[in-house]
mmCIF file of C-alpha atoms in Angstrom:
data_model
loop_
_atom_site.group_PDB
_atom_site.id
_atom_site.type_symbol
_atom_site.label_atom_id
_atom_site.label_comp_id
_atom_site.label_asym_id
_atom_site.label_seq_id
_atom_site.Cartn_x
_atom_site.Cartn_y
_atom_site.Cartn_z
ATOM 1 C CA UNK A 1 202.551 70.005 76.768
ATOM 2 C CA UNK A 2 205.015 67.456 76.228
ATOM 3 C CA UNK A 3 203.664 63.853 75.815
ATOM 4 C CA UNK A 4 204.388 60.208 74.871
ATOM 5 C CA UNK A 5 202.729 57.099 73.507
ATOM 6 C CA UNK A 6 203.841 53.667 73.551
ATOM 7 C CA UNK A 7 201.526 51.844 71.207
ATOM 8 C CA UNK A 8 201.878 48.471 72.544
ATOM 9 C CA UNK A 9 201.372 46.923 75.999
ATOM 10 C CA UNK A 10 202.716 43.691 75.583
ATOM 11 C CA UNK A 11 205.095 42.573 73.433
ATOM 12 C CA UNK A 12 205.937 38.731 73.002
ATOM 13 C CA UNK A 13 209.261 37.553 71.049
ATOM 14 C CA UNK A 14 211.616 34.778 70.845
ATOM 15 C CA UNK A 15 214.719 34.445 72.284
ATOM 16 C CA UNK A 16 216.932 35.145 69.563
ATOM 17 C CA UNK A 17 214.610 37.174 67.216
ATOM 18 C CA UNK A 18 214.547 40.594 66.833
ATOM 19 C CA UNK A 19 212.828 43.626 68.668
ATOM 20 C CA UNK A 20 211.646 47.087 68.010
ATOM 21 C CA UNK A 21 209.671 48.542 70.149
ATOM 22 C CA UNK A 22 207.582 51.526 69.148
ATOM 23 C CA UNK A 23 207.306 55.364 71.119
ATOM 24 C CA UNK A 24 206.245 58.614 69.463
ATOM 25 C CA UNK A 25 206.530 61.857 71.253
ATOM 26 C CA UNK A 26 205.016 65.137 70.947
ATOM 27 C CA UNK A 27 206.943 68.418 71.733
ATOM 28 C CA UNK A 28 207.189 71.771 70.345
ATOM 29 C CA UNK A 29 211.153 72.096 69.768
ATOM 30 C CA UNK A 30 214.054 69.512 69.878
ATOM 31 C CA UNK A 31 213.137 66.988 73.103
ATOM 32 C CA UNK A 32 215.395 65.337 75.095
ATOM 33 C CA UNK A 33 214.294 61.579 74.397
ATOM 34 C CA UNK A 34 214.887 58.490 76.482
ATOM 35 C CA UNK A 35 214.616 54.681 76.701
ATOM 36 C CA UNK A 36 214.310 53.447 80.797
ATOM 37 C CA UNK A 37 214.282 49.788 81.800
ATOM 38 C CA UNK A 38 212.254 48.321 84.153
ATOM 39 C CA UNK A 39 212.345 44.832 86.211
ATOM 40 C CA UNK A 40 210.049 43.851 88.457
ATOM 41 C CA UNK A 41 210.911 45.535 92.459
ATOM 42 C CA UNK A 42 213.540 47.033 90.613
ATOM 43 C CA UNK A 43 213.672 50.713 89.525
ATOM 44 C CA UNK A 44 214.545 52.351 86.504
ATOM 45 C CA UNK A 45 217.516 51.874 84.637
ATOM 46 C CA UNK A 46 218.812 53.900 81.815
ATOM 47 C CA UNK A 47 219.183 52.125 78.440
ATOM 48 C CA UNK A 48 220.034 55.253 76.383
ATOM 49 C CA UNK A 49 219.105 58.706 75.705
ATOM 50 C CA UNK A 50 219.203 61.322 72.864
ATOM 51 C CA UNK A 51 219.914 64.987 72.831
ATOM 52 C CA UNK A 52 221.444 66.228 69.586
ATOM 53 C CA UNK A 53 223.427 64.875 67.040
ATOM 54 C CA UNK A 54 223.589 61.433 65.637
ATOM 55 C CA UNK A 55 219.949 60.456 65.139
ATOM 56 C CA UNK A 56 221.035 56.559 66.044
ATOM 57 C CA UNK A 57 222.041 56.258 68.945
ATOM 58 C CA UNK A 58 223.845 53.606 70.531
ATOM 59 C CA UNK A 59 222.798 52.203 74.262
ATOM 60 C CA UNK A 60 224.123 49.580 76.901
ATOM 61 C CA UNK A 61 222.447 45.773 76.730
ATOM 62 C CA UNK A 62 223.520 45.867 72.654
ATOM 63 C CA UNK A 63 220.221 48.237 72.258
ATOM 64 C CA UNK A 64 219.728 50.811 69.802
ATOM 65 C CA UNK A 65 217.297 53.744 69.026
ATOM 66 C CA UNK A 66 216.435 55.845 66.142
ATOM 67 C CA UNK A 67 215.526 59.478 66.619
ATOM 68 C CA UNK A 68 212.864 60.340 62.971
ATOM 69 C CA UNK A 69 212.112 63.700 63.654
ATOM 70 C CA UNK A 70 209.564 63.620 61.044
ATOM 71 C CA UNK A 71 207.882 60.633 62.322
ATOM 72 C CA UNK A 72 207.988 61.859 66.185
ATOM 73 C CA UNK A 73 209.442 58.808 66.597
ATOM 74 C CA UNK A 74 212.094 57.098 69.126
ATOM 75 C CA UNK A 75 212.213 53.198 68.573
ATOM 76 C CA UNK A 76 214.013 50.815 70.331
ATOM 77 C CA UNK A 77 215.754 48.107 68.608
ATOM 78 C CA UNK A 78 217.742 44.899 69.550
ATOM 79 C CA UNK A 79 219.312 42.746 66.959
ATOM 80 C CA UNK A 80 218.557 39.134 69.078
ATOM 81 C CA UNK A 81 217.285 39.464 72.583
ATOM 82 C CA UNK A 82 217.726 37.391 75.448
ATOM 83 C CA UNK A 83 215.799 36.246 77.980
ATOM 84 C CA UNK A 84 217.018 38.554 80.529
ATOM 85 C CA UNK A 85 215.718 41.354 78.656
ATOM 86 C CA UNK A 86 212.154 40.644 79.404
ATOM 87 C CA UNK A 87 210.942 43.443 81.407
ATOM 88 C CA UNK A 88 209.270 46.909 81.298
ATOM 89 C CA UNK A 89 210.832 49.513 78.829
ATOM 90 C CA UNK A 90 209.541 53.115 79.025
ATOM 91 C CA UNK A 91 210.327 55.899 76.310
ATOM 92 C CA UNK A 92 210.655 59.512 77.713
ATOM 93 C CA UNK A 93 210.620 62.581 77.027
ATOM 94 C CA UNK A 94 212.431 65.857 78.907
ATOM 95 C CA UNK A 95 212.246 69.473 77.946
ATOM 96 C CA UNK A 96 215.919 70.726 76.941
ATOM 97 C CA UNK A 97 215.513 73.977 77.809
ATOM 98 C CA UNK A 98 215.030 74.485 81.516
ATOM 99 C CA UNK A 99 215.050 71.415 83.924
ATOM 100 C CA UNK A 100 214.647 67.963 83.142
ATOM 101 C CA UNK A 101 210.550 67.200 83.617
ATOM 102 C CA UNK A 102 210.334 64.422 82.114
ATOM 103 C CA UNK A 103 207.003 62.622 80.816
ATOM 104 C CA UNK A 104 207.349 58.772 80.575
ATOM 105 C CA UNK A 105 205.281 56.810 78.679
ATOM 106 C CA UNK A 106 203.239 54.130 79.509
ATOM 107 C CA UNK A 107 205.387 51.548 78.893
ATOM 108 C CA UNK A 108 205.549 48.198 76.936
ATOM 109 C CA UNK A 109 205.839 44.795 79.118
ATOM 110 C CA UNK A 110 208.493 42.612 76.738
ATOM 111 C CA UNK A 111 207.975 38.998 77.185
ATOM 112 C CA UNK A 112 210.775 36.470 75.453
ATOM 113 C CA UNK A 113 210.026 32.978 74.869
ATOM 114 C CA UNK A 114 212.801 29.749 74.507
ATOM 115 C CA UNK B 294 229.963 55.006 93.746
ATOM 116 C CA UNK B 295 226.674 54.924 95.694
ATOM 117 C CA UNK B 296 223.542 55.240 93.713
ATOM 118 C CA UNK B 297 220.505 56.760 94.855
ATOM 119 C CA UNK B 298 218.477 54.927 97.806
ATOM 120 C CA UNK B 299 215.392 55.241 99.377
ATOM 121 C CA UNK B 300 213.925 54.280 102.739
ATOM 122 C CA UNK B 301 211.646 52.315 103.520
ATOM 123 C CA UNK B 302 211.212 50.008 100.285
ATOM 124 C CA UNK B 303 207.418 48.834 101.339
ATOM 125 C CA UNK B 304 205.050 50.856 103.562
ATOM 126 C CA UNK B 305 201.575 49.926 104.281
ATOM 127 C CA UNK B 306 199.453 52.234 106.046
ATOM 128 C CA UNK B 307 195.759 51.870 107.386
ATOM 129 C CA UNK B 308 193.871 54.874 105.537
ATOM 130 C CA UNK B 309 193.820 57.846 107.535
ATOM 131 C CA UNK B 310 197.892 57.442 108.385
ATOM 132 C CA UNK B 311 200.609 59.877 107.555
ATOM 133 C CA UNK B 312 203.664 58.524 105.661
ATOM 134 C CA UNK B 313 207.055 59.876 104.900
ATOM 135 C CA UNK B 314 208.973 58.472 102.423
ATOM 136 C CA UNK B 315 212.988 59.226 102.302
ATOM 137 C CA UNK B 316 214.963 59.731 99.459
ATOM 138 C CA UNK B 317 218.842 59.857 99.524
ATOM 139 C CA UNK B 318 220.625 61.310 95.939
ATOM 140 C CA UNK B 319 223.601 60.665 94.846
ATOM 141 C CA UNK B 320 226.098 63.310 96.654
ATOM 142 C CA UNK B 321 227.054 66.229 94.776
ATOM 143 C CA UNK B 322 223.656 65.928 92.622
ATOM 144 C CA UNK B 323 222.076 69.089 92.287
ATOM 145 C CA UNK B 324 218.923 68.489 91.187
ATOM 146 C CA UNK B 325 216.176 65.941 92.950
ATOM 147 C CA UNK B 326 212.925 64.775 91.634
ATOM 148 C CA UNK B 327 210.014 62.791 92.716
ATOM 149 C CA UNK B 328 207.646 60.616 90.634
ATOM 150 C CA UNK B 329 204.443 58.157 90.918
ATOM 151 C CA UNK B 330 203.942 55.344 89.458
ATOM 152 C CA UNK B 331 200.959 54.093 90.054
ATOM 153 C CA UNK B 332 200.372 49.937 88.903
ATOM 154 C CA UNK B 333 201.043 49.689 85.437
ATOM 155 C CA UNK B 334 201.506 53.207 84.683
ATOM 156 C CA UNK B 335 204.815 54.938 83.994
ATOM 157 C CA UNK B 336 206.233 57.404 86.417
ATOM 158 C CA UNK B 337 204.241 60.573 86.688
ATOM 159 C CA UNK B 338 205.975 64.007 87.723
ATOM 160 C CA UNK B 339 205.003 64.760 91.350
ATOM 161 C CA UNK B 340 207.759 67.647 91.981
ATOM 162 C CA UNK B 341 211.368 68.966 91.177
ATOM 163 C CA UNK B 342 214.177 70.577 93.840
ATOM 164 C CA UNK B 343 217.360 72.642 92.568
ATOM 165 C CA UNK B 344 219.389 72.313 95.734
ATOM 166 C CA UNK B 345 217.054 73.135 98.761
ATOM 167 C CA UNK B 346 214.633 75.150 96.694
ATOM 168 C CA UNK B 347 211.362 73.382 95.216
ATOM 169 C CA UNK B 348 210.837 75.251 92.097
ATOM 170 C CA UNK B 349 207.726 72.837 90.910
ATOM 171 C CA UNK B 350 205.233 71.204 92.784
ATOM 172 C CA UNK B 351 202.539 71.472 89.891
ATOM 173 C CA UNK B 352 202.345 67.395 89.710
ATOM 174 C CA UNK B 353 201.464 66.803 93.758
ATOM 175 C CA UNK B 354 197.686 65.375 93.411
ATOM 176 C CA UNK B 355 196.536 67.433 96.459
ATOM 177 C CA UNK B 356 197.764 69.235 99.444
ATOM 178 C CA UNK B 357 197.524 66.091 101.486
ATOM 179 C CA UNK B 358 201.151 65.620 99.425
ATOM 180 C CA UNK B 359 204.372 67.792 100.856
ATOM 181 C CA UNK B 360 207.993 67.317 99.999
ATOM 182 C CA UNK B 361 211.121 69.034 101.491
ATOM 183 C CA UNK B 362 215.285 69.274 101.144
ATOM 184 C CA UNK B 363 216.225 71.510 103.701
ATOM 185 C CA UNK B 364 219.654 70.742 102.912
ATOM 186 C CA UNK B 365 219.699 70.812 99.512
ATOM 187 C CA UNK B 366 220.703 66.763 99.983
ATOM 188 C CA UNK B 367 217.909 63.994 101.502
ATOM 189 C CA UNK B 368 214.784 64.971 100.707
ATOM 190 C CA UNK B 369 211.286 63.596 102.416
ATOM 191 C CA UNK B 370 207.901 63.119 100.735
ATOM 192 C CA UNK B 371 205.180 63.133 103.399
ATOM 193 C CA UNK B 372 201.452 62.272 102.353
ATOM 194 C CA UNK B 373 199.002 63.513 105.510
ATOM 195 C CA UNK B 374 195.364 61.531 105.808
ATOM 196 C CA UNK B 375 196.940 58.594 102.930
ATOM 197 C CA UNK B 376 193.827 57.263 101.003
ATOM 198 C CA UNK B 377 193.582 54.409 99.159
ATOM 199 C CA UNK B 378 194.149 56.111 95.801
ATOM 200 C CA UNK B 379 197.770 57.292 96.956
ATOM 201 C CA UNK B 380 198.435 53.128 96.953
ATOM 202 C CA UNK B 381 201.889 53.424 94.434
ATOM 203 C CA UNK B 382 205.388 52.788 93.571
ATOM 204 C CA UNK B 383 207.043 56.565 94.750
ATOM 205 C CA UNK B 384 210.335 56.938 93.059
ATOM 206 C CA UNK B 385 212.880 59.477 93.355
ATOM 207 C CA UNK B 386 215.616 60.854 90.898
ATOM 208 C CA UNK B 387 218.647 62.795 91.153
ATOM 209 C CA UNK B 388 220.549 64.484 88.695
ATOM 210 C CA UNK B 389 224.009 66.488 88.536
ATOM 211 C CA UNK B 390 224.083 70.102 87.424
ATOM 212 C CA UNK B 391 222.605 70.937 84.319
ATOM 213 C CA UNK B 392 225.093 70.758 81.123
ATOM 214 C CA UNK B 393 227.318 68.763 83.262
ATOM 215 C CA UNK B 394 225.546 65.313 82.396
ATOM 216 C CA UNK B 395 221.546 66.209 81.711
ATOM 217 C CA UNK B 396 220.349 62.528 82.780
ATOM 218 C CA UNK B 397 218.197 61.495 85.750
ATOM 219 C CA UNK B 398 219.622 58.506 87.632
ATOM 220 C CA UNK B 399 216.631 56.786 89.782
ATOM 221 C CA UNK B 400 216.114 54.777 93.389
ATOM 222 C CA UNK B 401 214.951 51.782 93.679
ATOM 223 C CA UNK B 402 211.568 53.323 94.842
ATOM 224 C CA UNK B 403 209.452 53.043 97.919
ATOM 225 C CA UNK B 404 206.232 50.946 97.876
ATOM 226 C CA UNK B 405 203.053 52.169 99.304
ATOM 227 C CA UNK B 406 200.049 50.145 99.612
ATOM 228 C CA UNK B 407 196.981 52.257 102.056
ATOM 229 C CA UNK B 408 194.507 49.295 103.542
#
């Protein structure tokens, strides 16, 4: 069965700074990975998404994630973030054979200081 | 173009009530899915239509939980005797046909809180 983990709950940073935040995934062949967006009352937004090719892949907001297939890894990056970025992020993972079930994780709540 | 939208955005219900929770795609989307998320969780599966058929159901917690699409468009999630566990964020999903653009684009979700 297809699962992910988001290591961290909360993660604080400071307006400006840099962010990665960490997902690793566990599937059998090549998944379907994603990065979702979250605000509060608000539901989920795509940031981007993998599915073959290019292992860095580029996303809307000026985000960026790196597919490491050896590493079962998907991280999200951001060069300087803003304060409107705080939010919820969720990494994903979808079957791409089949239809789309897709297994979120349990997301990481980003908080960005001034 | 019109995203997807669902009706009503909070629900409370005393425990006991039936709900139904309405989900509109986005037209021409073939595929529809519905998810719980229950408070700080992610989404969890609940069950997947291709047009008006409901190929899984495997993630509905119990047969209190039924969905339709008899039209292969709106689709309606209907929880009989809600209990206090069933208290979550339900969000739908739609998606076009598959090759065509394999991402699911989500509603805004309806809240449920059971007294």
């Amino acid at each position: 069965a297809q699962s992910v983990t988001q290591p961290d709950i909360h993660i604080t940073v400071s307006e400006g700074a840099s962010l990665e935040l960490r997902c690793n995934y566990s599937y059998g062949a090549t998944p379907y990975l994603f990065w979702y967006v979250q605000s509060p009352g608000q539901g989920l937004q795509l940031l981007l998404k993998y599915f073959s090719g290019d292992t860095l892949v580029q996303g809307i907001k000026g985000f960026e994630a790196e597919f490491k297939r050896s590493q079962s890894s998907f991280n999200l990056r951001k060069p300087s973030v803003h304060w409107s970025d705080a939010a919820e992020y969720f990494c994903a993972v979808a079957s791409s054979g089949g239809y789309q079930k897709v297994t979120f994780g349990t997301g990481t709540k980003l908080q960005v200081i001034p | 173009g019109a995203g997807v939208s669902q009706s009503p955005r909070y629900k409370v219900a005393k425990r006991g009530q039936d709900v139904a929770l309405r989900c509109d795609p986005i037209s021409g989307h073939v595929s529809l899915f519905w998810y719980q998320q229950a408070l700080g969780q992610g989404p969890e599966f609940l069950t997947y239509f291709q047009n008006e058929a409901q190929l899984d159901k495997s993630g509905l917690p119990s047969d209190r939980f039924f969905a339709e699409r008899p039209e292969g468009s709106v689709s309606t999630l209907k929880i009989q005797r809600t209990q206090q566990e069933d208290s979550a964020v339900y969000l739908c999903a739609s998606s076009p046909p598959r090759g065509k653009e394999d991402t699911q684009y989500f509603g805004p979700g309806t809240r449920l809180t059971v007294l």
